[in-house]
Amino acid sequence: MKFGRQLEEYQLPEWQGHYIPYNELKRKLEGFKLQSAKESDSGDALLSSTEIEREVQAWRCRVESEALRVGDFVDRGLHGLADQLHQLSLMVDSLQDPETVAGSSLSATKMQAGSFSSVERDMSEEEGKHMGGQRERVGFEDASHGMLKKQRKDQALEDIKVRAIEGVGRVVEGMRRLRGFAELNHATLYKILKKHDKTMHSTLGLVTLFPKVVADSRLDDMARFDQLDVEV
């Protein structure tokens, strides 16, 4: 299968327009080849050899520009994923320890009970019985309120945990897709410069231009993805 067809199959529809335009660049190269052939055969080419070389140089600059654009897309994507991961980390850190909350509630209940006991000792027996009934009702209401509050807190904590897990899943999926995007464009760059060398009978594409563009665009730098994967 032709590489151009393979690219169409592997490209993500939502990222159309962000890939190196292999087919367009390839057609332009074929046009240079056709012009060179016409000049060699009849001398009746639309462009002179000097003009063709100027056009080829512009084509090389276009390839470099496209690779740098793609590299910038990958960089922005990685920064976005790292930021999402940082926000998720803050979300997880914000979760309070249920044991600490329970301990605080228990201490508050003991203090409240001690306060009631002190008041009862200063009252008459009849008033004490009356107040005792009120205390039981108030204590029951406080206990019910405390249980409801704890249930709501537990549910809120569980919701945050679920959102955090889902968020990590989205980061992992985004990282997988972005890595595939970088690898596919790296292969595209290699293929189009190999096509350049074959068409123009040159070694400039793969020997000189390819390593320079790859270094500038960082399309082969998978360590960035590995580092983010470790953080996940």
mmCIF file with all atom_site columns, C-alpha atoms in Angstrom:
data_model
loop_
_atom_site.group_PDB
_atom_site.id
_atom_site.type_symbol
_atom_site.label_atom_id
_atom_site.label_alt_id
_atom_site.label_comp_id
_atom_site.label_asym_id
_atom_site.label_entity_id
_atom_site.label_seq_id
_atom_site.pdbx_PDB_ins_code
_atom_site.Cartn_x
_atom_site.Cartn_y
_atom_site.Cartn_z
_atom_site.occupancy
_atom_site.B_iso_or_equiv
_atom_site.pdbx_formal_charge
_atom_site.auth_seq_id
_atom_site.auth_comp_id
_atom_site.auth_asym_id
_atom_site.auth_atom_id
_atom_site.pdbx_PDB_model_num
ATOM 1   C CA . MET A 1 1   ? 0.000   0.000  0.000   1.00 0.00 ? 1   MET A CA 1
ATOM 2   C CA . LYS A 1 2   ? 1.237   3.493  -0.877  1.00 0.00 ? 2   LYS A CA 1
ATOM 3   C CA . PHE A 1 3   ? 2.464   5.547  2.070   1.00 0.00 ? 3   PHE A CA 1
ATOM 4   C CA . GLY A 1 4   ? 0.025   8.346  1.272   1.00 0.00 ? 4   GLY A CA 1
ATOM 5   C CA . ARG A 1 5   ? -2.904  5.931  1.614   1.00 0.00 ? 5   ARG A CA 1
ATOM 6   C CA . GLN A 1 6   ? -1.518  4.579  4.869   1.00 0.00 ? 6   GLN A CA 1
ATOM 7   C CA . LEU A 1 7   ? -1.301  8.100  6.236   1.00 0.00 ? 7   LEU A CA 1
ATOM 8   C CA . GLU A 1 8   ? -4.965  8.726  5.483   1.00 0.00 ? 8   GLU A CA 1
ATOM 9   C CA . GLU A 1 9   ? -5.903  5.581  7.389   1.00 0.00 ? 9   GLU A CA 1
ATOM 10  C CA . TYR A 1 10  ? -3.854  6.416  10.479  1.00 0.00 ? 10  TYR A CA 1
ATOM 11  C CA . GLN A 1 11  ? -4.599  10.125 10.715  1.00 0.00 ? 11  GLN A CA 1
ATOM 12  C CA . LEU A 1 12  ? -7.100  11.230 13.351  1.00 0.00 ? 12  LEU A CA 1
ATOM 13  C CA . PRO A 1 13  ? -10.050 13.078 11.741  1.00 0.00 ? 13  PRO A CA 1
ATOM 14  C CA . GLU A 1 14  ? -10.180 15.687 14.535  1.00 0.00 ? 14  GLU A CA 1
ATOM 15  C CA . TRP A 1 15  ? -6.535  16.602 13.877  1.00 0.00 ? 15  TRP A CA 1
ATOM 16  C CA . GLN A 1 16  ? -6.863  16.968 10.118  1.00 0.00 ? 16  GLN A CA 1
ATOM 17  C CA . GLY A 1 17  ? -4.836  19.940 8.937   1.00 0.00 ? 17  GLY A CA 1
ATOM 18  C CA . HIS A 1 18  ? -2.201  19.505 11.643  1.00 0.00 ? 18  HIS A CA 1
ATOM 19  C CA . TYR A 1 19  ? -0.216  16.746 9.894   1.00 0.00 ? 19  TYR A CA 1
ATOM 20  C CA . ILE A 1 20  ? 2.654   17.284 7.476   1.00 0.00 ? 20  ILE A CA 1
ATOM 21  C CA . PRO A 1 21  ? 0.880   17.447 4.073   1.00 0.00 ? 21  PRO A CA 1
ATOM 22  C CA . TYR A 1 22  ? 2.687   14.516 2.471   1.00 0.00 ? 22  TYR A CA 1
ATOM 23  C CA . ASN A 1 23  ? 0.539   14.173 -0.654  1.00 0.00 ? 23  ASN A CA 1
ATOM 24  C CA . GLU A 1 24  ? 0.703   17.882 -1.440  1.00 0.00 ? 24  GLU A CA 1
ATOM 25  C CA . LEU A 1 25  ? 4.472   17.986 -1.032  1.00 0.00 ? 25  LEU A CA 1
ATOM 26  C CA . LYS A 1 26  ? 4.844   14.835 -3.107  1.00 0.00 ? 26  LYS A CA 1
ATOM 27  C CA . ARG A 1 27  ? 2.809   16.308 -5.994  1.00 0.00 ? 27  ARG A CA 1
ATOM 28  C CA . LYS A 1 28  ? 5.013   19.388 -5.935  1.00 0.00 ? 28  LYS A CA 1
ATOM 29  C CA . LEU A 1 29  ? 8.121   17.219 -6.187  1.00 0.00 ? 29  LEU A CA 1
ATOM 30  C CA . GLU A 1 30  ? 6.663   15.333 -9.136  1.00 0.00 ? 30  GLU A CA 1
ATOM 31  C CA . GLY A 1 31  ? 6.077   18.693 -10.814 1.00 0.00 ? 31  GLY A CA 1
ATOM 32  C CA . PHE A 1 32  ? 9.768   19.537 -10.444 1.00 0.00 ? 32  PHE A CA 1
ATOM 33  C CA . LYS A 1 33  ? 10.674  16.190 -11.986 1.00 0.00 ? 33  LYS A CA 1
ATOM 34  C CA . LEU A 1 34  ? 8.373   16.806 -14.918 1.00 0.00 ? 34  LEU A CA 1
ATOM 35  C CA . GLN A 1 35  ? 9.844   20.267 -15.514 1.00 0.00 ? 35  GLN A CA 1
ATOM 36  C CA . SER A 1 36  ? 13.393  18.890 -15.429 1.00 0.00 ? 36  SER A CA 1
ATOM 37  C CA . ALA A 1 37  ? 12.476  16.168 -17.910 1.00 0.00 ? 37  ALA A CA 1
ATOM 38  C CA . LYS A 1 38  ? 10.963  18.680 -20.338 1.00 0.00 ? 38  LYS A CA 1
ATOM 39  C CA . GLU A 1 39  ? 14.036  20.856 -20.187 1.00 0.00 ? 39  GLU A CA 1
ATOM 40  C CA . SER A 1 40  ? 16.332  17.898 -20.840 1.00 0.00 ? 40  SER A CA 1
ATOM 41  C CA . ASP A 1 41  ? 14.267  16.556 -23.727 1.00 0.00 ? 41  ASP A CA 1
ATOM 42  C CA . SER A 1 42  ? 13.366  19.693 -25.663 1.00 0.00 ? 42  SER A CA 1
ATOM 43  C CA . GLY A 1 43  ? 14.691  22.733 -23.859 1.00 0.00 ? 43  GLY A CA 1
ATOM 44  C CA . ASP A 1 44  ? 11.107  23.988 -23.917 1.00 0.00 ? 44  ASP A CA 1
ATOM 45  C CA . ALA A 1 45  ? 10.409  23.826 -20.167 1.00 0.00 ? 45  ALA A CA 1
ATOM 46  C CA . LEU A 1 46  ? 8.288   26.485 -18.503 1.00 0.00 ? 46  LEU A CA 1
ATOM 47  C CA . LEU A 1 47  ? 11.013  26.986 -15.885 1.00 0.00 ? 47  LEU A CA 1
ATOM 48  C CA . SER A 1 48  ? 14.774  27.114 -16.325 1.00 0.00 ? 48  SER A CA 1
ATOM 49  C CA . SER A 1 49  ? 17.039  24.907 -14.246 1.00 0.00 ? 49  SER A CA 1
ATOM 50  C CA . THR A 1 50  ? 17.882  27.913 -12.062 1.00 0.00 ? 50  THR A CA 1
ATOM 51  C CA . GLU A 1 51  ? 14.222  28.635 -11.493 1.00 0.00 ? 51  GLU A CA 1
ATOM 52  C CA . ILE A 1 52  ? 13.531  24.983 -10.728 1.00 0.00 ? 52  ILE A CA 1
ATOM 53  C CA . GLU A 1 53  ? 16.338  24.939 -8.169  1.00 0.00 ? 53  GLU A CA 1
ATOM 54  C CA . ARG A 1 54  ? 14.881  28.071 -6.601  1.00 0.00 ? 54  ARG A CA 1
ATOM 55  C CA . GLU A 1 55  ? 11.481  26.365 -6.416  1.00 0.00 ? 55  GLU A CA 1
ATOM 56  C CA . VAL A 1 56  ? 13.036  23.247 -4.890  1.00 0.00 ? 56  VAL A CA 1
ATOM 57  C CA . GLN A 1 57  ? 14.775  25.344 -2.258  1.00 0.00 ? 57  GLN A CA 1
ATOM 58  C CA . ALA A 1 58  ? 11.446  26.967 -1.414  1.00 0.00 ? 58  ALA A CA 1
ATOM 59  C CA . TRP A 1 59  ? 9.964   23.463 -1.169  1.00 0.00 ? 59  TRP A CA 1
ATOM 60  C CA . ARG A 1 60  ? 12.655  22.446 1.326   1.00 0.00 ? 60  ARG A CA 1
ATOM 61  C CA . CYS A 1 61  ? 11.880  25.510 3.416   1.00 0.00 ? 61  CYS A CA 1
ATOM 62  C CA . ARG A 1 62  ? 8.212   24.562 3.299   1.00 0.00 ? 62  ARG A CA 1
ATOM 63  C CA . VAL A 1 63  ? 9.017   21.066 4.582   1.00 0.00 ? 63  VAL A CA 1
ATOM 64  C CA . GLU A 1 64  ? 11.042  22.510 7.428   1.00 0.00 ? 64  GLU A CA 1
ATOM 65  C CA . SER A 1 65  ? 8.274   24.980 8.281   1.00 0.00 ? 65  SER A CA 1
ATOM 66  C CA . GLU A 1 66  ? 5.652   22.225 8.308   1.00 0.00 ? 66  GLU A CA 1
ATOM 67  C CA . ALA A 1 67  ? 7.780   20.054 10.609  1.00 0.00 ? 67  ALA A CA 1
ATOM 68  C CA . LEU A 1 68  ? 8.320   22.937 13.024  1.00 0.00 ? 68  LEU A CA 1
ATOM 69  C CA . ARG A 1 69  ? 4.587   23.658 13.020  1.00 0.00 ? 69  ARG A CA 1
ATOM 70  C CA . VAL A 1 70  ? 3.874   20.019 13.882  1.00 0.00 ? 70  VAL A CA 1
ATOM 71  C CA . GLY A 1 71  ? 6.549   20.079 16.572  1.00 0.00 ? 71  GLY A CA 1
ATOM 72  C CA . ASP A 1 72  ? 4.916   23.131 18.117  1.00 0.00 ? 72  ASP A CA 1
ATOM 73  C CA . PHE A 1 73  ? 1.557   21.326 18.081  1.00 0.00 ? 73  PHE A CA 1
ATOM 74  C CA . VAL A 1 74  ? 3.113   18.417 19.991  1.00 0.00 ? 74  VAL A CA 1
ATOM 75  C CA . ASP A 1 75  ? 4.763   20.765 22.506  1.00 0.00 ? 75  ASP A CA 1
ATOM 76  C CA . ARG A 1 76  ? 1.485   22.563 23.202  1.00 0.00 ? 76  ARG A CA 1
ATOM 77  C CA . GLY A 1 77  ? -0.289  19.235 23.546  1.00 0.00 ? 77  GLY A CA 1
ATOM 78  C CA . LEU A 1 78  ? 2.251   17.964 26.066  1.00 0.00 ? 78  LEU A CA 1
ATOM 79  C CA . HIS A 1 79  ? 2.069   21.166 28.086  1.00 0.00 ? 79  HIS A CA 1
ATOM 80  C CA . GLY A 1 80  ? -1.716  20.888 28.131  1.00 0.00 ? 80  GLY A CA 1
ATOM 81  C CA . LEU A 1 81  ? -1.559  17.288 29.353  1.00 0.00 ? 81  LEU A CA 1
ATOM 82  C CA . ALA A 1 82  ? 0.996   18.201 32.028  1.00 0.00 ? 82  ALA A CA 1
ATOM 83  C CA . ASP A 1 83  ? -1.270  21.010 33.218  1.00 0.00 ? 83  ASP A CA 1
ATOM 84  C CA . GLN A 1 84  ? -4.244  18.648 33.390  1.00 0.00 ? 84  GLN A CA 1
ATOM 85  C CA . LEU A 1 85  ? -2.160  16.213 35.422  1.00 0.00 ? 85  LEU A CA 1
ATOM 86  C CA . HIS A 1 86  ? -1.136  18.995 37.802  1.00 0.00 ? 86  HIS A CA 1
ATOM 87  C CA . GLN A 1 87  ? -4.765  20.017 38.325  1.00 0.00 ? 87  GLN A CA 1
ATOM 88  C CA . LEU A 1 88  ? -5.685  16.397 39.034  1.00 0.00 ? 88  LEU A CA 1
ATOM 89  C CA . SER A 1 89  ? -2.871  16.204 41.573  1.00 0.00 ? 89  SER A CA 1
ATOM 90  C CA . LEU A 1 90  ? -4.245  19.278 43.338  1.00 0.00 ? 90  LEU A CA 1
ATOM 91  C CA . MET A 1 91  ? -7.700  17.730 43.305  1.00 0.00 ? 91  MET A CA 1
ATOM 92  C CA . VAL A 1 92  ? -6.431  14.558 44.960  1.00 0.00 ? 92  VAL A CA 1
ATOM 93  C CA . ASP A 1 93  ? -4.422  16.542 47.531  1.00 0.00 ? 93  ASP A CA 1
ATOM 94  C CA . SER A 1 94  ? -7.562  18.461 48.469  1.00 0.00 ? 94  SER A CA 1
ATOM 95  C CA . LEU A 1 95  ? -9.280  15.305 49.678  1.00 0.00 ? 95  LEU A CA 1
ATOM 96  C CA . GLN A 1 96  ? -9.556  15.348 53.479  1.00 0.00 ? 96  GLN A CA 1
ATOM 97  C CA . ASP A 1 97  ? -8.784  12.278 55.554  1.00 0.00 ? 97  ASP A CA 1
ATOM 98  C CA . PRO A 1 98  ? -12.150 10.794 56.669  1.00 0.00 ? 98  PRO A CA 1
ATOM 99  C CA . GLU A 1 99  ? -10.528 9.619  59.929  1.00 0.00 ? 99  GLU A CA 1
ATOM 100 C CA . THR A 1 100 ? -9.538  13.174 60.778  1.00 0.00 ? 100 THR A CA 1
ATOM 101 C CA . VAL A 1 101 ? -13.062 14.383 60.097  1.00 0.00 ? 101 VAL A CA 1
ATOM 102 C CA . ALA A 1 102 ? -14.524 11.583 62.216  1.00 0.00 ? 102 ALA A CA 1
ATOM 103 C CA . GLY A 1 103 ? -12.119 12.386 65.075  1.00 0.00 ? 103 GLY A CA 1
ATOM 104 C CA . SER A 1 104 ? -13.114 16.028 64.977  1.00 0.00 ? 104 SER A CA 1
ATOM 105 C CA . SER A 1 105 ? -16.806 15.112 65.124  1.00 0.00 ? 105 SER A CA 1
ATOM 106 C CA . LEU A 1 106 ? -16.233 12.778 68.089  1.00 0.00 ? 106 LEU A CA 1
ATOM 107 C CA . SER A 1 107 ? -14.366 15.468 70.040  1.00 0.00 ? 107 SER A CA 1
ATOM 108 C CA . ALA A 1 108 ? -17.168 17.932 69.419  1.00 0.00 ? 108 ALA A CA 1
ATOM 109 C CA . THR A 1 109 ? -19.734 15.400 70.698  1.00 0.00 ? 109 THR A CA 1
ATOM 110 C CA . LYS A 1 110 ? -17.768 14.782 73.915  1.00 0.00 ? 110 LYS A CA 1
ATOM 111 C CA . MET A 1 111 ? -17.455 18.486 74.598  1.00 0.00 ? 111 MET A CA 1
ATOM 112 C CA . GLN A 1 112 ? -21.162 18.932 74.085  1.00 0.00 ? 112 GLN A CA 1
ATOM 113 C CA . ALA A 1 113 ? -21.986 16.059 76.462  1.00 0.00 ? 113 ALA A CA 1
ATOM 114 C CA . GLY A 1 114 ? -19.706 17.492 79.152  1.00 0.00 ? 114 GLY A CA 1
ATOM 115 C CA . SER A 1 115 ? -21.443 20.839 78.892  1.00 0.00 ? 115 SER A CA 1
ATOM 116 C CA . PHE A 1 116 ? -24.844 19.254 79.447  1.00 0.00 ? 116 PHE A CA 1
ATOM 117 C CA . SER A 1 117 ? -23.582 17.340 82.521  1.00 0.00 ? 117 SER A CA 1
ATOM 118 C CA . SER A 1 118 ? -22.315 20.551 84.132  1.00 0.00 ? 118 SER A CA 1
ATOM 119 C CA . VAL A 1 119 ? -25.675 22.274 83.666  1.00 0.00 ? 119 VAL A CA 1
ATOM 120 C CA . GLU A 1 120 ? -27.641 19.313 85.047  1.00 0.00 ? 120 GLU A CA 1
ATOM 121 C CA . ARG A 1 121 ? -25.695 19.292 88.315  1.00 0.00 ? 121 ARG A CA 1
ATOM 122 C CA . ASP A 1 122 ? -26.845 22.859 89.006  1.00 0.00 ? 122 ASP A CA 1
ATOM 123 C CA . MET A 1 123 ? -30.548 22.115 88.431  1.00 0.00 ? 123 MET A CA 1
ATOM 124 C CA . SER A 1 124 ? -33.234 20.585 90.592  1.00 0.00 ? 124 SER A CA 1
ATOM 125 C CA . GLU A 1 125 ? -34.206 16.972 90.024  1.00 0.00 ? 125 GLU A CA 1
ATOM 126 C CA . GLU A 1 126 ? -37.426 17.941 88.235  1.00 0.00 ? 126 GLU A CA 1
ATOM 127 C CA . GLU A 1 127 ? -35.687 20.469 86.035  1.00 0.00 ? 127 GLU A CA 1
ATOM 128 C CA . GLY A 1 128 ? -32.977 17.924 85.441  1.00 0.00 ? 128 GLY A CA 1
ATOM 129 C CA . LYS A 1 129 ? -35.467 15.364 84.179  1.00 0.00 ? 129 LYS A CA 1
ATOM 130 C CA . HIS A 1 130 ? -37.103 17.937 81.951  1.00 0.00 ? 130 HIS A CA 1
ATOM 131 C CA . MET A 1 131 ? -33.791 19.092 80.594  1.00 0.00 ? 131 MET A CA 1
ATOM 132 C CA . GLY A 1 132 ? -32.683 15.486 80.234  1.00 0.00 ? 132 GLY A CA 1
ATOM 133 C CA . GLY A 1 133 ? -35.573 14.839 77.859  1.00 0.00 ? 133 GLY A CA 1
ATOM 134 C CA . GLN A 1 134 ? -34.711 17.907 75.861  1.00 0.00 ? 134 GLN A CA 1
ATOM 135 C CA . ARG A 1 135 ? -31.073 16.856 75.782  1.00 0.00 ? 135 ARG A CA 1
ATOM 136 C CA . GLU A 1 136 ? -31.978 13.462 74.404  1.00 0.00 ? 136 GLU A CA 1
ATOM 137 C CA . ARG A 1 137 ? -34.017 15.051 71.648  1.00 0.00 ? 137 ARG A CA 1
ATOM 138 C CA . VAL A 1 138 ? -31.297 17.568 70.857  1.00 0.00 ? 138 VAL A CA 1
ATOM 139 C CA . GLY A 1 139 ? -28.680 14.807 70.981  1.00 0.00 ? 139 GLY A CA 1
ATOM 140 C CA . PHE A 1 140 ? -30.713 12.661 68.583  1.00 0.00 ? 140 PHE A CA 1
ATOM 141 C CA . GLU A 1 141 ? -31.157 15.586 66.179  1.00 0.00 ? 141 GLU A CA 1
ATOM 142 C CA . ASP A 1 142 ? -27.450 16.393 66.374  1.00 0.00 ? 142 ASP A CA 1
ATOM 143 C CA . ALA A 1 143 ? -26.560 12.760 65.734  1.00 0.00 ? 143 ALA A CA 1
ATOM 144 C CA . SER A 1 144 ? -28.916 12.598 62.732  1.00 0.00 ? 144 SER A CA 1
ATOM 145 C CA . HIS A 1 145 ? -27.509 15.846 61.372  1.00 0.00 ? 145 HIS A CA 1
ATOM 146 C CA . GLY A 1 146 ? -23.977 14.580 61.900  1.00 0.00 ? 146 GLY A CA 1
ATOM 147 C CA . MET A 1 147 ? -24.719 11.310 60.080  1.00 0.00 ? 147 MET A CA 1
ATOM 148 C CA . LEU A 1 148 ? -26.301 13.162 57.163  1.00 0.00 ? 148 LEU A CA 1
ATOM 149 C CA . LYS A 1 149 ? -23.363 15.551 56.993  1.00 0.00 ? 149 LYS A CA 1
ATOM 150 C CA . LYS A 1 150 ? -20.919 12.638 57.010  1.00 0.00 ? 150 LYS A CA 1
ATOM 151 C CA . GLN A 1 151 ? -22.854 10.851 54.255  1.00 0.00 ? 151 GLN A CA 1
ATOM 152 C CA . ARG A 1 152 ? -22.774 13.970 52.111  1.00 0.00 ? 152 ARG A CA 1
ATOM 153 C CA . LYS A 1 153 ? -19.059 14.410 52.733  1.00 0.00 ? 153 LYS A CA 1
ATOM 154 C CA . ASP A 1 154 ? -18.349 10.779 51.915  1.00 0.00 ? 154 ASP A CA 1
ATOM 155 C CA . GLN A 1 155 ? -20.342 11.098 48.698  1.00 0.00 ? 155 GLN A CA 1
ATOM 156 C CA . ALA A 1 156 ? -18.499 14.301 47.774  1.00 0.00 ? 156 ALA A CA 1
ATOM 157 C CA . LEU A 1 157 ? -15.158 12.587 48.375  1.00 0.00 ? 157 LEU A CA 1
ATOM 158 C CA . GLU A 1 158 ? -16.224 9.615  46.267  1.00 0.00 ? 158 GLU A CA 1
ATOM 159 C CA . ASP A 1 159 ? -17.316 11.940 43.446  1.00 0.00 ? 159 ASP A CA 1
ATOM 160 C CA . ILE A 1 160 ? -13.924 13.667 43.507  1.00 0.00 ? 160 ILE A CA 1
ATOM 161 C CA . LYS A 1 161 ? -12.137 10.323 43.390  1.00 0.00 ? 161 LYS A CA 1
ATOM 162 C CA . VAL A 1 162 ? -14.221 9.213  40.402  1.00 0.00 ? 162 VAL A CA 1
ATOM 163 C CA . ARG A 1 163 ? -13.529 12.491 38.576  1.00 0.00 ? 163 ARG A CA 1
ATOM 164 C CA . ALA A 1 164 ? -9.820  12.166 39.326  1.00 0.00 ? 164 ALA A CA 1
ATOM 165 C CA . ILE A 1 165 ? -9.714  8.606  37.954  1.00 0.00 ? 165 ILE A CA 1
ATOM 166 C CA . GLU A 1 166 ? -11.603 9.664  34.832  1.00 0.00 ? 166 GLU A CA 1
ATOM 167 C CA . GLY A 1 167 ? -9.263  12.639 34.422  1.00 0.00 ? 167 GLY A CA 1
ATOM 168 C CA . VAL A 1 168 ? -6.173  10.429 34.610  1.00 0.00 ? 168 VAL A CA 1
ATOM 169 C CA . GLY A 1 169 ? -7.739  8.171  31.996  1.00 0.00 ? 169 GLY A CA 1
ATOM 170 C CA . ARG A 1 170 ? -8.209  11.148 29.668  1.00 0.00 ? 170 ARG A CA 1
ATOM 171 C CA . VAL A 1 171 ? -4.594  12.217 30.173  1.00 0.00 ? 171 VAL A CA 1
ATOM 172 C CA . VAL A 1 172 ? -3.346  8.701  29.387  1.00 0.00 ? 172 VAL A CA 1
ATOM 173 C CA . GLU A 1 173 ? -5.491  8.533  26.249  1.00 0.00 ? 173 GLU A CA 1
ATOM 174 C CA . GLY A 1 174 ? -4.403  12.014 25.155  1.00 0.00 ? 174 GLY A CA 1
ATOM 175 C CA . MET A 1 175 ? -0.771  11.062 25.652  1.00 0.00 ? 175 MET A CA 1
ATOM 176 C CA . ARG A 1 176 ? -1.202  7.895  23.577  1.00 0.00 ? 176 ARG A CA 1
ATOM 177 C CA . ARG A 1 177 ? -2.813  9.824  20.723  1.00 0.00 ? 177 ARG A CA 1
ATOM 178 C CA . LEU A 1 178 ? -0.227  12.616 20.806  1.00 0.00 ? 178 LEU A CA 1
ATOM 179 C CA . ARG A 1 179 ? 2.663   10.140 20.786  1.00 0.00 ? 179 ARG A CA 1
ATOM 180 C CA . GLY A 1 180 ? 1.155   8.418  17.752  1.00 0.00 ? 180 GLY A CA 1
ATOM 181 C CA . PHE A 1 181 ? 0.763   11.812 16.078  1.00 0.00 ? 181 PHE A CA 1
ATOM 182 C CA . ALA A 1 182 ? 4.442   12.656 16.649  1.00 0.00 ? 182 ALA A CA 1
ATOM 183 C CA . GLU A 1 183 ? 5.627   9.249  15.411  1.00 0.00 ? 183 GLU A CA 1
ATOM 184 C CA . LEU A 1 184 ? 3.467   9.412  12.285  1.00 0.00 ? 184 LEU A CA 1
ATOM 185 C CA . ASN A 1 185 ? 4.761   12.867 11.366  1.00 0.00 ? 185 ASN A CA 1
ATOM 186 C CA . HIS A 1 186 ? 8.346   11.747 12.010  1.00 0.00 ? 186 HIS A CA 1
ATOM 187 C CA . ALA A 1 187 ? 7.817   8.915  9.520   1.00 0.00 ? 187 ALA A CA 1
ATOM 188 C CA . THR A 1 188 ? 6.189   11.345 7.064   1.00 0.00 ? 188 THR A CA 1
ATOM 189 C CA . LEU A 1 189 ? 9.158   13.672 7.244   1.00 0.00 ? 189 LEU A CA 1
ATOM 190 C CA . TYR A 1 190 ? 11.537  10.800 6.530   1.00 0.00 ? 190 TYR A CA 1
ATOM 191 C CA . LYS A 1 191 ? 9.445   9.558  3.621   1.00 0.00 ? 191 LYS A CA 1
ATOM 192 C CA . ILE A 1 192 ? 9.033   12.919 1.899   1.00 0.00 ? 192 ILE A CA 1
ATOM 193 C CA . LEU A 1 193 ? 12.750  13.747 2.166   1.00 0.00 ? 193 LEU A CA 1
ATOM 194 C CA . LYS A 1 194 ? 13.626  10.303 0.865   1.00 0.00 ? 194 LYS A CA 1
ATOM 195 C CA . LYS A 1 195 ? 11.289  11.051 -2.056  1.00 0.00 ? 195 LYS A CA 1
ATOM 196 C CA . HIS A 1 196 ? 13.096  14.362 -2.516  1.00 0.00 ? 196 HIS A CA 1
ATOM 197 C CA . ASP A 1 197 ? 16.477  12.655 -2.780  1.00 0.00 ? 197 ASP A CA 1
ATOM 198 C CA . LYS A 1 198 ? 15.193  10.096 -5.260  1.00 0.00 ? 198 LYS A CA 1
ATOM 199 C CA . THR A 1 199 ? 13.467  12.700 -7.421  1.00 0.00 ? 199 THR A CA 1
ATOM 200 C CA . MET A 1 200 ? 16.256  15.285 -7.396  1.00 0.00 ? 200 MET A CA 1
ATOM 201 C CA . HIS A 1 201 ? 19.113  12.723 -7.477  1.00 0.00 ? 201 HIS A CA 1
ATOM 202 C CA . SER A 1 202 ? 20.464  14.158 -4.243  1.00 0.00 ? 202 SER A CA 1
ATOM 203 C CA . THR A 1 203 ? 21.414  13.138 -0.710  1.00 0.00 ? 203 THR A CA 1
ATOM 204 C CA . LEU A 1 204 ? 20.672  16.541 0.802   1.00 0.00 ? 204 LEU A CA 1
ATOM 205 C CA . GLY A 1 205 ? 17.275  15.513 2.126   1.00 0.00 ? 205 GLY A CA 1
ATOM 206 C CA . LEU A 1 206 ? 18.145  12.590 4.380   1.00 0.00 ? 206 LEU A CA 1
ATOM 207 C CA . VAL A 1 207 ? 21.793  13.352 5.079   1.00 0.00 ? 207 VAL A CA 1
ATOM 208 C CA . THR A 1 208 ? 21.546  17.065 5.871   1.00 0.00 ? 208 THR A CA 1
ATOM 209 C CA . LEU A 1 209 ? 17.972  18.319 6.163   1.00 0.00 ? 209 LEU A CA 1
ATOM 210 C CA . PHE A 1 210 ? 16.330  15.408 7.978   1.00 0.00 ? 210 PHE A CA 1
ATOM 211 C CA . PRO A 1 211 ? 18.541  15.354 11.117  1.00 0.00 ? 211 PRO A CA 1
ATOM 212 C CA . LYS A 1 212 ? 18.423  19.152 11.380  1.00 0.00 ? 212 LYS A CA 1
ATOM 213 C CA . VAL A 1 213 ? 14.637  19.378 11.110  1.00 0.00 ? 213 VAL A CA 1
ATOM 214 C CA . VAL A 1 214 ? 14.099  16.470 13.484  1.00 0.00 ? 214 VAL A CA 1
ATOM 215 C CA . ALA A 1 215 ? 16.351  18.095 16.075  1.00 0.00 ? 215 ALA A CA 1
ATOM 216 C CA . ASP A 1 216 ? 14.611  21.472 15.724  1.00 0.00 ? 216 ASP A CA 1
ATOM 217 C CA . SER A 1 217 ? 11.081  20.054 15.832  1.00 0.00 ? 217 SER A CA 1
ATOM 218 C CA . ARG A 1 218 ? 11.885  17.363 18.473  1.00 0.00 ? 218 ARG A CA 1
ATOM 219 C CA . LEU A 1 219 ? 9.645   14.898 16.646  1.00 0.00 ? 219 LEU A CA 1
ATOM 220 C CA . ASP A 1 220 ? 11.884  12.042 17.718  1.00 0.00 ? 220 ASP A CA 1
ATOM 221 C CA . ASP A 1 221 ? 12.009  13.080 21.400  1.00 0.00 ? 221 ASP A CA 1
ATOM 222 C CA . MET A 1 222 ? 9.931   10.337 23.026  1.00 0.00 ? 222 MET A CA 1
ATOM 223 C CA . ALA A 1 223 ? 11.594  10.921 26.424  1.00 0.00 ? 223 ALA A CA 1
ATOM 224 C CA . ARG A 1 224 ? 9.071   13.709 27.023  1.00 0.00 ? 224 ARG A CA 1
ATOM 225 C CA . PHE A 1 225 ? 6.225   11.241 26.734  1.00 0.00 ? 225 PHE A CA 1
ATOM 226 C CA . ASP A 1 226 ? 8.029   8.727  28.931  1.00 0.00 ? 226 ASP A CA 1
ATOM 227 C CA . GLN A 1 227 ? 8.528   11.358 31.646  1.00 0.00 ? 227 GLN A CA 1
ATOM 228 C CA . LEU A 1 228 ? 4.856   12.297 31.602  1.00 0.00 ? 228 LEU A CA 1
ATOM 229 C CA . ASP A 1 229 ? 3.946   8.622  31.721  1.00 0.00 ? 229 ASP A CA 1
ATOM 230 C CA . VAL A 1 230 ? 6.055   8.224  34.876  1.00 0.00 ? 230 VAL A CA 1
ATOM 231 C CA . GLU A 1 231 ? 4.237   11.144 36.494  1.00 0.00 ? 231 GLU A CA 1
ATOM 232 C CA . VAL A 1 232 ? 0.892   9.555  35.675  1.00 0.00 ? 232 VAL A CA 1
#
